[in-house]
Coordinates of C-alpha atoms in Angstrom, one line a residue:
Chain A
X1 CA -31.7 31.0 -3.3
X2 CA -33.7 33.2 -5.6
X3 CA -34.8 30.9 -8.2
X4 CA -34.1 27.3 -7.9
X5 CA -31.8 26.1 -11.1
X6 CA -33.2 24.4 -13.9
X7 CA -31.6 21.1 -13.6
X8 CA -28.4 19.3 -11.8
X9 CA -26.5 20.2 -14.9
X10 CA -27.4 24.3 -15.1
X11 CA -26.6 24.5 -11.8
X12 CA -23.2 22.5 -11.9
X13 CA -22.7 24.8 -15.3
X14 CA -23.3 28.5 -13.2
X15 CA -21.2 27.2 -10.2
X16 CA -18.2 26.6 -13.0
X17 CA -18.6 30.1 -14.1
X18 CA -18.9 30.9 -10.7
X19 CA -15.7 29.7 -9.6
X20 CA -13.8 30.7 -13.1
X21 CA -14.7 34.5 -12.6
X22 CA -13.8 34.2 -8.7
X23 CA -10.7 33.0 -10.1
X24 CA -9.9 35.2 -12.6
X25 CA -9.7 38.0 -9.9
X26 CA -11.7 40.9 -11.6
X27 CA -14.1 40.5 -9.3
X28 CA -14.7 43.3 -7.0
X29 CA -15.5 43.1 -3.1
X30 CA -19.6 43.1 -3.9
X31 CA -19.2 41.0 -7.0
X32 CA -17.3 38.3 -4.8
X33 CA -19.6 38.3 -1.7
X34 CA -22.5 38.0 -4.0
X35 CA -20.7 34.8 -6.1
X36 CA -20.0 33.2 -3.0
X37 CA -23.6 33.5 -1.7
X38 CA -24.9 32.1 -5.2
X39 CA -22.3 29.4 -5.6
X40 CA -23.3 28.4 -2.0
X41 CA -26.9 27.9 -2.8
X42 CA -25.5 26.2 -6.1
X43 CA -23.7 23.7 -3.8
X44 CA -26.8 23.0 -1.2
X45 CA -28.9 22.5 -4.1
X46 CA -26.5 20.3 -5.8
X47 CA -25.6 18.4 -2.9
X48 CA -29.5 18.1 -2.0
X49 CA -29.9 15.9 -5.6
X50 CA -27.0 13.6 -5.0
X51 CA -28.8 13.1 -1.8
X52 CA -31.6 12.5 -3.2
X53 CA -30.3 9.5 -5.2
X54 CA -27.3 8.5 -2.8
X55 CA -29.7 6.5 0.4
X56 CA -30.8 3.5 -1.0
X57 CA -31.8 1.7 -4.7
X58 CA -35.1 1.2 -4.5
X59 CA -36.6 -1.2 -6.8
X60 CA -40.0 -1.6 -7.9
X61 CA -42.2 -2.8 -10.4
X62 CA -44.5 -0.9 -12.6
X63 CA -47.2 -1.9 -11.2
X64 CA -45.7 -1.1 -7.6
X65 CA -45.2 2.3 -9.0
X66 CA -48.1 3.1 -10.0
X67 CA -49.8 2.1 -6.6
X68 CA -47.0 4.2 -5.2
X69 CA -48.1 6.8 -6.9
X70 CA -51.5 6.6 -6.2
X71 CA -50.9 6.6 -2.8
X72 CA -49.6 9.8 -2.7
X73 CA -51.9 11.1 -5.0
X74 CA -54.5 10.2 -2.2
X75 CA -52.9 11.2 0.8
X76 CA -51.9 14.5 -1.3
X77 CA -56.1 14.9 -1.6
X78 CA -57.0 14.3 1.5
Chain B
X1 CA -63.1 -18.9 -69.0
X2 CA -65.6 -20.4 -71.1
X3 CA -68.9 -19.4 -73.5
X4 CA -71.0 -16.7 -71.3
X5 CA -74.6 -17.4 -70.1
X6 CA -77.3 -17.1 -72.8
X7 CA -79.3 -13.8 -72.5
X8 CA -82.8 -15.5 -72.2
X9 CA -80.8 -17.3 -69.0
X10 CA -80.8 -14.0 -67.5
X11 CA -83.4 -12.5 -65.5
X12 CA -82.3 -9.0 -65.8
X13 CA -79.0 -7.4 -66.1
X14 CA -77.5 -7.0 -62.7
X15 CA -75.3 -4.2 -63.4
X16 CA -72.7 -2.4 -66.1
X17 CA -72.1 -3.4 -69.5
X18 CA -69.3 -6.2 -68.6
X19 CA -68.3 -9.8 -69.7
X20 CA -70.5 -12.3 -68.0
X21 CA -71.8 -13.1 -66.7
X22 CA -70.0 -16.8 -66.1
X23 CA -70.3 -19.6 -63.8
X24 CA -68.4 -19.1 -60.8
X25 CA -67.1 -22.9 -60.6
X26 CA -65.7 -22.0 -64.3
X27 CA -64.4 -18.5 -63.0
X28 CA -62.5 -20.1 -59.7
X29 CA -60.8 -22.7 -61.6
X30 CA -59.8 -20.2 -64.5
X31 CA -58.5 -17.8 -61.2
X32 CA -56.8 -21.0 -59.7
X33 CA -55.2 -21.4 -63.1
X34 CA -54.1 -17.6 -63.4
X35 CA -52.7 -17.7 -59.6
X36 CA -50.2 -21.0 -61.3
X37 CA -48.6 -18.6 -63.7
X38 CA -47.7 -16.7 -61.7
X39 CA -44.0 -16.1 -60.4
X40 CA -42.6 -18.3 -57.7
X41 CA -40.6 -16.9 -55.3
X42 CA -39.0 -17.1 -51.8
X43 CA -40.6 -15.6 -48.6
X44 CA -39.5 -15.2 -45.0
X45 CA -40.8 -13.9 -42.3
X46 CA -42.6 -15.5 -38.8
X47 CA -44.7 -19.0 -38.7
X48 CA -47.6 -18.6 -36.9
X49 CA -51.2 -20.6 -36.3
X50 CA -49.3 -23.6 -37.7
X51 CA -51.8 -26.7 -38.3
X52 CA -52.0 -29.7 -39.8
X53 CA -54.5 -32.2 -41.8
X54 CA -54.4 -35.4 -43.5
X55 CA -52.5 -34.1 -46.1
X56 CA -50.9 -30.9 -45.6
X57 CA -49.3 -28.1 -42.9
X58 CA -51.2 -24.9 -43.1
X59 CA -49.8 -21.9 -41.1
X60 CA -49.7 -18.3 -41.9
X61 CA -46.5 -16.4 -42.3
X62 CA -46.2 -13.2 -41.6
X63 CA -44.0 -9.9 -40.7
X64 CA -45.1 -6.7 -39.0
X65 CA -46.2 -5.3 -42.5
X66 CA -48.5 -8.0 -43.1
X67 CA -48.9 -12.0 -43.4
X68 CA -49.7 -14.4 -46.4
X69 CA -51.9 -17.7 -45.7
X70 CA -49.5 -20.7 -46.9
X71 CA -49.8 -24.3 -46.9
X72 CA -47.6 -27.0 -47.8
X73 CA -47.7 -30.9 -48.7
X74 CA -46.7 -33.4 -45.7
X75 CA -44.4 -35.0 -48.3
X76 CA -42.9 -31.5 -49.4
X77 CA -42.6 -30.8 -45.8
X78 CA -40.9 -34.2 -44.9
X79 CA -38.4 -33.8 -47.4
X80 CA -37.5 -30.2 -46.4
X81 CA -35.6 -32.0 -43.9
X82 CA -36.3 -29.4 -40.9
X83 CA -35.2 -30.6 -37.3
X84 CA -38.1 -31.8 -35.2
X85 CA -40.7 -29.3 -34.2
X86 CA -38.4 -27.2 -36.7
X87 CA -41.4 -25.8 -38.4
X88 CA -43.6 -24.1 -34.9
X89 CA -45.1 -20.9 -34.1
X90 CA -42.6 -18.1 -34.3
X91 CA -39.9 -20.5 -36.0
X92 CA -38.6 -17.6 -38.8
X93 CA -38.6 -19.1 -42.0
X94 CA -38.0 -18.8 -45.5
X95 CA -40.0 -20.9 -48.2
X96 CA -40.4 -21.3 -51.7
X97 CA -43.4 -21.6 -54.0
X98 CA -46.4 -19.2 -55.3
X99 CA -49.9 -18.1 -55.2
X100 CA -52.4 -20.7 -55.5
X101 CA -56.3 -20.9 -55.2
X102 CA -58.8 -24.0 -53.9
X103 CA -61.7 -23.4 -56.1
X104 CA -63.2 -25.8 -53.8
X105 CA -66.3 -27.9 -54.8
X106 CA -70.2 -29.2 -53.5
X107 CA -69.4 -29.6 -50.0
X108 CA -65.4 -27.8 -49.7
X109 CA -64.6 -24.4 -49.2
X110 CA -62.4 -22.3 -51.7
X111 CA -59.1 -20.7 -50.1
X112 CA -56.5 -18.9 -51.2
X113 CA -52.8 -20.2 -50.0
X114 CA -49.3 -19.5 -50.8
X115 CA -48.3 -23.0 -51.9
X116 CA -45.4 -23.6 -50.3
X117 CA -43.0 -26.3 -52.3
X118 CA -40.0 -26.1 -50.1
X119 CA -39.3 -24.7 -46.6
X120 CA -36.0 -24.4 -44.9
X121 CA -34.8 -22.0 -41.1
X122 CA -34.3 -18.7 -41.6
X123 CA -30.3 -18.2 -41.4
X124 CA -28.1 -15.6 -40.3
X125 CA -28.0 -14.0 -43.6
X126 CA -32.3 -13.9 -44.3
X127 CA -32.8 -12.1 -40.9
X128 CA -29.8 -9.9 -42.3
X129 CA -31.2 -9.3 -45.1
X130 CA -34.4 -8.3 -43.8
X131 CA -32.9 -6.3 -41.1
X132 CA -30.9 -4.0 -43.4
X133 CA -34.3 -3.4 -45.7
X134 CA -36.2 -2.4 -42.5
X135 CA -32.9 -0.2 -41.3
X136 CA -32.9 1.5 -44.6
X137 CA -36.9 2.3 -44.6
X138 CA -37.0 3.5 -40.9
X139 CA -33.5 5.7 -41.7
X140 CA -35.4 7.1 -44.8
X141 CA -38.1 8.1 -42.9
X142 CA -36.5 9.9 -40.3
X143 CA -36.7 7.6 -37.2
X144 CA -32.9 7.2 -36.1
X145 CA -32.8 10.6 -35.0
X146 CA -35.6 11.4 -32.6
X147 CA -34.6 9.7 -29.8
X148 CA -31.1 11.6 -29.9
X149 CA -32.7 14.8 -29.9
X150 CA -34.1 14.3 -26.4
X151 CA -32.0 15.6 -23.4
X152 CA -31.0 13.4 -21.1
X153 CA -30.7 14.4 -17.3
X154 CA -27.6 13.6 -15.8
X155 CA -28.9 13.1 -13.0
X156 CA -32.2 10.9 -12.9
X157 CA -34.4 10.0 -9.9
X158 CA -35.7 7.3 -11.5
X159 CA -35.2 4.8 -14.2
X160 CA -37.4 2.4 -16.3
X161 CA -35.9 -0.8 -17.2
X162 CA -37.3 -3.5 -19.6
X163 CA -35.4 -6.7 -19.1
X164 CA -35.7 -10.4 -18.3
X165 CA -36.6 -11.1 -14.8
X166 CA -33.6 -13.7 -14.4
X167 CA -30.5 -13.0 -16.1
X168 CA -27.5 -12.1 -16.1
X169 CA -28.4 -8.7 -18.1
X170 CA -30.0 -7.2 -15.0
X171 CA -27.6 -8.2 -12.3
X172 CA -24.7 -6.5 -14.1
X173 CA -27.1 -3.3 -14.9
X174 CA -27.6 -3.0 -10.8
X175 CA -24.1 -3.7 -10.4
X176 CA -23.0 -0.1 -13.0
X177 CA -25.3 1.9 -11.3
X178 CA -23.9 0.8 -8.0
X179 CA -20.5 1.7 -9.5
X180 CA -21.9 5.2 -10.8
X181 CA -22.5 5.7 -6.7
X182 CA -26.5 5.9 -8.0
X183 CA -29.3 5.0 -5.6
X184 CA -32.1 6.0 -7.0
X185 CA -35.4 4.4 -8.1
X186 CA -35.3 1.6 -10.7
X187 CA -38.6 0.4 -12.6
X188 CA -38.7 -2.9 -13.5
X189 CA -40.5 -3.9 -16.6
X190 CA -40.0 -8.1 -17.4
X191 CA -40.6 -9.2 -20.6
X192 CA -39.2 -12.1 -22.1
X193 CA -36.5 -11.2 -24.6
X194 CA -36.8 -14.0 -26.4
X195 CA -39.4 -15.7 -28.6
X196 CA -42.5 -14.6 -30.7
X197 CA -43.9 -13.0 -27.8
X198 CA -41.3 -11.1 -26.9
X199 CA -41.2 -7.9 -29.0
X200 CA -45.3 -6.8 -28.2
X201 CA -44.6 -7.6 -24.4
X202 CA -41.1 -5.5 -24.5
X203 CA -42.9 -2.5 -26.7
X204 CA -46.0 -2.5 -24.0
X205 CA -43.6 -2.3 -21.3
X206 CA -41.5 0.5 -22.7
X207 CA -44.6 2.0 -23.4
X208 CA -46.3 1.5 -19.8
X209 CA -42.8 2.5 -18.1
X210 CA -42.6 6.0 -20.5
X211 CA -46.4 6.6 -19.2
X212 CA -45.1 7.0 -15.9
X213 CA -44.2 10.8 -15.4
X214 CA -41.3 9.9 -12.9
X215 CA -39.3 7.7 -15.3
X216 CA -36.9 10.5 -17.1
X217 CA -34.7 7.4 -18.8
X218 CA -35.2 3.7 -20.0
X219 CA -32.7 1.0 -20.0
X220 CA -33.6 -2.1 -22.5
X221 CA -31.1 -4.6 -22.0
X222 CA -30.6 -8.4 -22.6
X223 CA -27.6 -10.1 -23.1
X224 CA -25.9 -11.9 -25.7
X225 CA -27.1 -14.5 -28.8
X226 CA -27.7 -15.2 -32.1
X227 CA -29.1 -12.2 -34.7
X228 CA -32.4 -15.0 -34.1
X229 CA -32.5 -15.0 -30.9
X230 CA -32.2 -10.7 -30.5
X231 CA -34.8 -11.0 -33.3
X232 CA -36.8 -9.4 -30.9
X233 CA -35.3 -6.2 -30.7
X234 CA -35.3 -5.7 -34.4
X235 CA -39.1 -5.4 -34.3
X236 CA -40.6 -3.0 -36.6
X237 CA -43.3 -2.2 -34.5
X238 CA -40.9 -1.9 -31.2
X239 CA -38.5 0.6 -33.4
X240 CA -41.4 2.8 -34.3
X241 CA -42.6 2.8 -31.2
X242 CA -39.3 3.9 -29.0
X243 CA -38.4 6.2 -32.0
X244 CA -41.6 8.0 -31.4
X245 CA -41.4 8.3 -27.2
X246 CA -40.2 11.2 -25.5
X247 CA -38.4 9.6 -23.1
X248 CA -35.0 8.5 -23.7
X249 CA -34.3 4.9 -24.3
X250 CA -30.7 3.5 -23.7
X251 CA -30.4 0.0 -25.7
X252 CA -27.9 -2.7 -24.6
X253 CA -29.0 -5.7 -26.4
X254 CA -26.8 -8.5 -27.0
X255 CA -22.7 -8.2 -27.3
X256 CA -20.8 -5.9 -28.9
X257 CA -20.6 -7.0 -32.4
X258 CA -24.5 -7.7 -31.9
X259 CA -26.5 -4.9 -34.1
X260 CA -30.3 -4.7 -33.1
X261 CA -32.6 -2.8 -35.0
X262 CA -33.2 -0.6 -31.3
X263 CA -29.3 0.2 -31.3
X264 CA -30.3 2.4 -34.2
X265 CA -33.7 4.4 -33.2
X266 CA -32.4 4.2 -29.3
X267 CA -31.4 7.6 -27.7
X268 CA -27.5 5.9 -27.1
X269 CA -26.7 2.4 -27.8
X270 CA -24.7 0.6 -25.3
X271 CA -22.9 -2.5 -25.8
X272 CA -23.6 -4.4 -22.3
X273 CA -25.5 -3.2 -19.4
X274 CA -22.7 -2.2 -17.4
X275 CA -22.2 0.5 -20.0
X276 CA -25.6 1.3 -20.0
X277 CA -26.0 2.2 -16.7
X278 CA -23.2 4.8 -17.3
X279 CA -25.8 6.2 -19.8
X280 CA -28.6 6.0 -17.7
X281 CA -26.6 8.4 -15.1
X282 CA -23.9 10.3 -17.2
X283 CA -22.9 11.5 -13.7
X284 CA -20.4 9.6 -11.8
X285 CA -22.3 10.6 -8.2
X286 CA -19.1 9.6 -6.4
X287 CA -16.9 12.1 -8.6
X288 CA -19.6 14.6 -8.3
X289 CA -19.7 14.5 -4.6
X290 CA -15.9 15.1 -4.8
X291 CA -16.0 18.0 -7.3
X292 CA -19.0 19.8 -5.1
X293 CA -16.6 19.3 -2.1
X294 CA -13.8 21.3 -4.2
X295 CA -16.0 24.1 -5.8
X296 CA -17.6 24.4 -2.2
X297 CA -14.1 24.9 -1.0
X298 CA -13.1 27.6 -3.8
X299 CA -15.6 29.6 -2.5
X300 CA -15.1 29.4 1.2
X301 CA -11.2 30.6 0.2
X302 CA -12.7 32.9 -2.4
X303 CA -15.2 34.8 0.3
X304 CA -12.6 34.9 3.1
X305 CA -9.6 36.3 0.8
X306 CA -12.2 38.7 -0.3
X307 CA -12.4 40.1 2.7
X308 CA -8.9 39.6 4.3
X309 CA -6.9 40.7 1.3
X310 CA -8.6 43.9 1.3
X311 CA -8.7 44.3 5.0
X312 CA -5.1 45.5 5.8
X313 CA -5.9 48.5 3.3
X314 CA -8.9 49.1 4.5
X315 CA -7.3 49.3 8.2
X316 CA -4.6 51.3 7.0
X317 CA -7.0 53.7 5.5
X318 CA -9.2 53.7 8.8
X319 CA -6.3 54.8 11.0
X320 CA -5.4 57.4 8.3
X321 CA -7.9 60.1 9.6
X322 CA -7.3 59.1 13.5
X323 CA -3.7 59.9 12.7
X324 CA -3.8 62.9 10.8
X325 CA -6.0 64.0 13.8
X326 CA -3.6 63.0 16.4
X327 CA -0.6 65.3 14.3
X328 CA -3.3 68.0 14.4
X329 CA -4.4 67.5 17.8
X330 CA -0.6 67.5 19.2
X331 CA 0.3 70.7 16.8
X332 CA -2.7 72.6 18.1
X333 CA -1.4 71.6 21.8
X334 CA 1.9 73.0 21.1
X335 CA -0.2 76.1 19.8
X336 CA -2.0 76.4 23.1
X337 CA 0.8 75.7 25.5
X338 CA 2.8 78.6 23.6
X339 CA 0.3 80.8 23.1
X340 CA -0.6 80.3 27.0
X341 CA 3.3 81.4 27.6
X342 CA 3.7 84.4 25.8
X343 CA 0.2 85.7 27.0
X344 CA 1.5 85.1 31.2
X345 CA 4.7 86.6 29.8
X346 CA 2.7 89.1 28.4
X347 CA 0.6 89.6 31.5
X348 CA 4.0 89.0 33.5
X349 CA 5.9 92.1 32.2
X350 CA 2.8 94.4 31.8
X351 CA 2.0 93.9 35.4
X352 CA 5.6 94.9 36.6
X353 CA 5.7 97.7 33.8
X354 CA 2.5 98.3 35.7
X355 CA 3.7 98.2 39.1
X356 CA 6.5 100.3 38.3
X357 CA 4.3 102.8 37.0
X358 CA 1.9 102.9 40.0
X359 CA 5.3 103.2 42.6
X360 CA 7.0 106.1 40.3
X361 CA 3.4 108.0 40.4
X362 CA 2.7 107.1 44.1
X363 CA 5.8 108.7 45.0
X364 CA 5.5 111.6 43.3
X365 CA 2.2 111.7 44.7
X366 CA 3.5 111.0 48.3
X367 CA 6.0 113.7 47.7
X368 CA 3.7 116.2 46.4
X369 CA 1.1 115.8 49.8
X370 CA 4.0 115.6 52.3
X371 CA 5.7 118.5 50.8
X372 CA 9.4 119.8 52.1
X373 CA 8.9 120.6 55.5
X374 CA 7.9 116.9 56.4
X375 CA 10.8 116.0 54.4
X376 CA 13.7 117.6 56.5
X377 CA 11.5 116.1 59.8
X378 CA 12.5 113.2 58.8
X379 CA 16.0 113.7 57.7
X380 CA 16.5 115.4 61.4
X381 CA 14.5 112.3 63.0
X382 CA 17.2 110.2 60.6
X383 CA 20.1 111.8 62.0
X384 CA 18.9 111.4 65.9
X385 CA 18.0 107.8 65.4
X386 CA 22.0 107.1 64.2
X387 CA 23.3 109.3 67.2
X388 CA 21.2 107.4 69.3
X389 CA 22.1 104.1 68.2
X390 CA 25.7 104.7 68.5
X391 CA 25.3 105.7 72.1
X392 CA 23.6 102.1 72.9
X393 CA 25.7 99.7 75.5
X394 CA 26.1 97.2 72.3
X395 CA 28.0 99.8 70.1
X396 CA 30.7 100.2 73.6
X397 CA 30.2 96.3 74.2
X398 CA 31.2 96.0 69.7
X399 CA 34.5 97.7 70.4
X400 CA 35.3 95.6 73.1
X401 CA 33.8 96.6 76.3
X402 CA 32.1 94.4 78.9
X403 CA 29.2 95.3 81.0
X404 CA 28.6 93.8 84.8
X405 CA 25.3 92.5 85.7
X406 CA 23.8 91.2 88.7
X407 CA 20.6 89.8 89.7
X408 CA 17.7 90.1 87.0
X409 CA 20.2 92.2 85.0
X410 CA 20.7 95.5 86.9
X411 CA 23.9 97.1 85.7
X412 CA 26.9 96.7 88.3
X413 CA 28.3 100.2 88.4
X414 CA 30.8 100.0 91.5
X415 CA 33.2 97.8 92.9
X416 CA 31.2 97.8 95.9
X417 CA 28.0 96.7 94.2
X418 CA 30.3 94.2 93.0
X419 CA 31.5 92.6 95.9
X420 CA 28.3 92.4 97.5
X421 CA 26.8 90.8 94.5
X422 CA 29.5 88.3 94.5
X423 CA 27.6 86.3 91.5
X424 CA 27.8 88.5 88.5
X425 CA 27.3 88.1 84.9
X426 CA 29.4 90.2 82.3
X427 CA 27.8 90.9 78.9
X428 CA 30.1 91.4 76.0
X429 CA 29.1 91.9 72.3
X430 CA 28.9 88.1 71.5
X431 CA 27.4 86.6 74.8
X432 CA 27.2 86.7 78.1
X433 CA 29.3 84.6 81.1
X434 CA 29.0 84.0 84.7
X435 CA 31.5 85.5 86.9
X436 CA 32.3 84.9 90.6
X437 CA 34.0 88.4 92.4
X438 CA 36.8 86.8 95.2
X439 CA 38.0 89.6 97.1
X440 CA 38.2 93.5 96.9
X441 CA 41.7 94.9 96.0

């Protein structure tokens, strides 16, 4: 991917244009390869952020967050 | 107010040209008297620092634009009629009465009180009353529409959440989000939701959970009760202070027909915590995941038709130059095999017309160096050879003749020869036979 997308929604909103100008066949043979290779990325990355909230709830307390954060605040200095 | 001091009882003129001076036991009782006239009138707002003496209930009451020190009789109080322990710290109230002043005395203090004459609960309609005065003032000043500028991801990681830490409010809240197919990170921040302490511990833990840079949404959720009971969330100071944040605050505060003062500055307003959860995460993960799963099939089917519904042409025009080669490459065999035909023919007749030529001048040649003598030679020579030939045995033996032989093929002239040969052989034109001569006659 060449630039990751803004958010969940921009990149849900491209891959809808995406798939509307696939389907409106004007697209020539370039145009298509290089929509499919986009929406693709489009797809990984949106699939990567329902990952990231699909696992497990996690539930903490304020307080636990902010020692989470912390934490990796440290181990990101060191 | 009374006759001023004499001049000669002054010292020295402590400042500007004014009445005076007076005695101040004069001046506080004239001020307690001028405090009596004025208007009575009916306040509401919070009890708090209640106490008590001999005599009288002090207690300030008090709002989040300020607070007036009031007292009232024990009698006064008695006959008010309130429910036991009705009149506490952070009962809402309203009483009646007006200003009035203690000038005290030798050994009292002077105070100023609101002398309070009757006292009742606030009801239903006080608080709404007071909330539709504090709705109109933060609506005039711009605060219901801050929050629903923000942007709200559809998609957060993680979600603040002030609520009570037992109740029903934030089992059904976990219990939407589970629905939504969202596991993310949820932030608690308790507070109790419900009594004088519970708006400044709810706004400090909106404001703590909007400090943290990983919290893109807040949920602030309780359930159900009466307009006293959510008084809480119609706060002044906790509307200002979620108007003002830049992260989105989702209110679900009571029931349906429950209206906070927080519905109005929140980003959305929810009417229970189920709903708010769908606010929290606009996007249903489960449909999402189904919707990527179709897009993501679109394009498989949109890459491989782009390629397989242009690839017949694209064959067909690939074997157009191999067979327009092919119709040449057979044409120009023809070509060759014909043009390799007429050039033996060619070769063919010029040779005989060739050969002709050389026997016609090889003759005449011959003739010219053999000359005419040589040439009757050989007719004479001709003529010999066919005399010759007819005098050979074979031409006799052709008309019929046979010829007698004996031994290793000596000719048999005599009859004698004959007989004492005895074993002869006799030669004719086709063949020869054995003969056996018998007897002389």
């Amino acid at each position: 991917m060449s630039e990751a997308p803004e958010s969940y929604e921009a990149a849900v909103e491209r891959l809808e244009q995406i798939i509307d100008r696939l389907d409106s066949g004007q697209a020539g043979l370039r145009e298509t390869l290089d929509l499919c290779r986009e929406g693709r990325d489009l797809v990984t990355y949106c699939t990567a952020e329902l990952d990231a909230v699909g696992e497990s709830l996690s539930e903490l307390k304020l307080d636990e967050l902010a020692a989470k954060l912390a934490s990796s605040a440290d181990s990101g200095d060191s | 107010m009374g006759e001023p001091l004499a001049p000669d009882q002054l010292a020295a003129s402590p400042g500007p040209d004014l009445p005076g001076p007076f005695g101040v036991g004069r001046y506080a009782r004239k001020l307690q008297e001028e405090m009596r006239k004025r208007a009575r009138v009916l306040l509401v707002g919070e009890v708090t620092g209640i106490g008590r003496s001999k005599v009288q209930a002090y207690f300030e009451l008090r709002d989040a634009q300020g607070a007036v020190p009031c007292a009232i009789w024990l009698d006064d109080l008695e006959k008010a009629g309130l429910p036991e322990g009705g009149l506490r710290d952070g009962a809402e109230v309203v009483i009646a009465g007006g200003p009035d002043y203690y000038p005290g005395g030798g050994q009292a203090s002077p105070s100023f009180s609101f002398r309070a004459t009757h006292v009742r609960l606030a009801g239903e309609g006080d608080l709404l009353a007071r909330l539709e005065a504090l709705r109109k003032q933060l609506r005039g000043e711009g605060l219901f529409e801050l929050q629903k500028q923000l942007a709200r991801p559809a998609l957060p990681r993680t979600i603040g959440v002030v609520t009570a830490e037992s109740g029903a409010a934030r089992r059904d809240l976990l219990a939407g989000l589970e629905r939504r197919g969202w596991r993310g990170t949820v932030v608690w921040g308790f507070a109790p939701v419900q009594d004088r302490r519970a708006a400044p511990a709810i706004t400090a833990a909106i404001q703590d959970l909007a400090a943290q840079p990983a919290v893109e949404a807040i949920v602030v959720t309780r359930g159900g009760g009466s307009l006293a009971d959510l008084w809480a969330f119609c706060d002044e100071t906790l509307c200002r202070t979620v108007a003002m944040l830049r992260v989105p605050v989702i209110s679900a505060v009571g029931h349906e027909r429950d209206s906070t003062l927080i519905d109005d500055v929140a980003a959305v307003a929810c009417s229970t915590p189920t709903h708010a959860a769908e606010a929290a995460v606009p996007l249903d993960c489960r449909a999402a995941r189904a919707s990527l799963a179709r897009a993501a099939s679109s394009l498989r089917r949109a890459a491989d038709s782009a390629v397989g519904a242009r690839t017949p042409h694209l064959v067909a025009l690939a074997r157009g130059p191999a067979r327009a080669l092919r119709r040449e490459r057979l044409a120009l065999n023809q070509k060759t095999r014909e043009i390799r035909a007429a050039s033996e023919r060619g070769i063919a007749e010029r040779l005989g017309f060739q050969r002709r030529l050389a026997t016609v001048v090889l003759e005449r040649a011959r003739r010219r160096a053999v000359g005419p003598d040589m040439e009757r030679s050989r007719e004479a020579l001709r003529r010999a050879a066919v005399a010759l030939r007819a005098h050979e045995p074979e031409r006799t033996l052709e008309r019929g003749y046979a010829l007698v032989e004996a031994g290793e093929g000596e000719p048999v002239t005599s009859a004698a020869d004959a007989v004492a040969a005895r074993h002869v052989r006799l030669r004719f034109a086709d063949g020869k036979v054995g003969a056996e001569i018998e007897e002389r006659d």
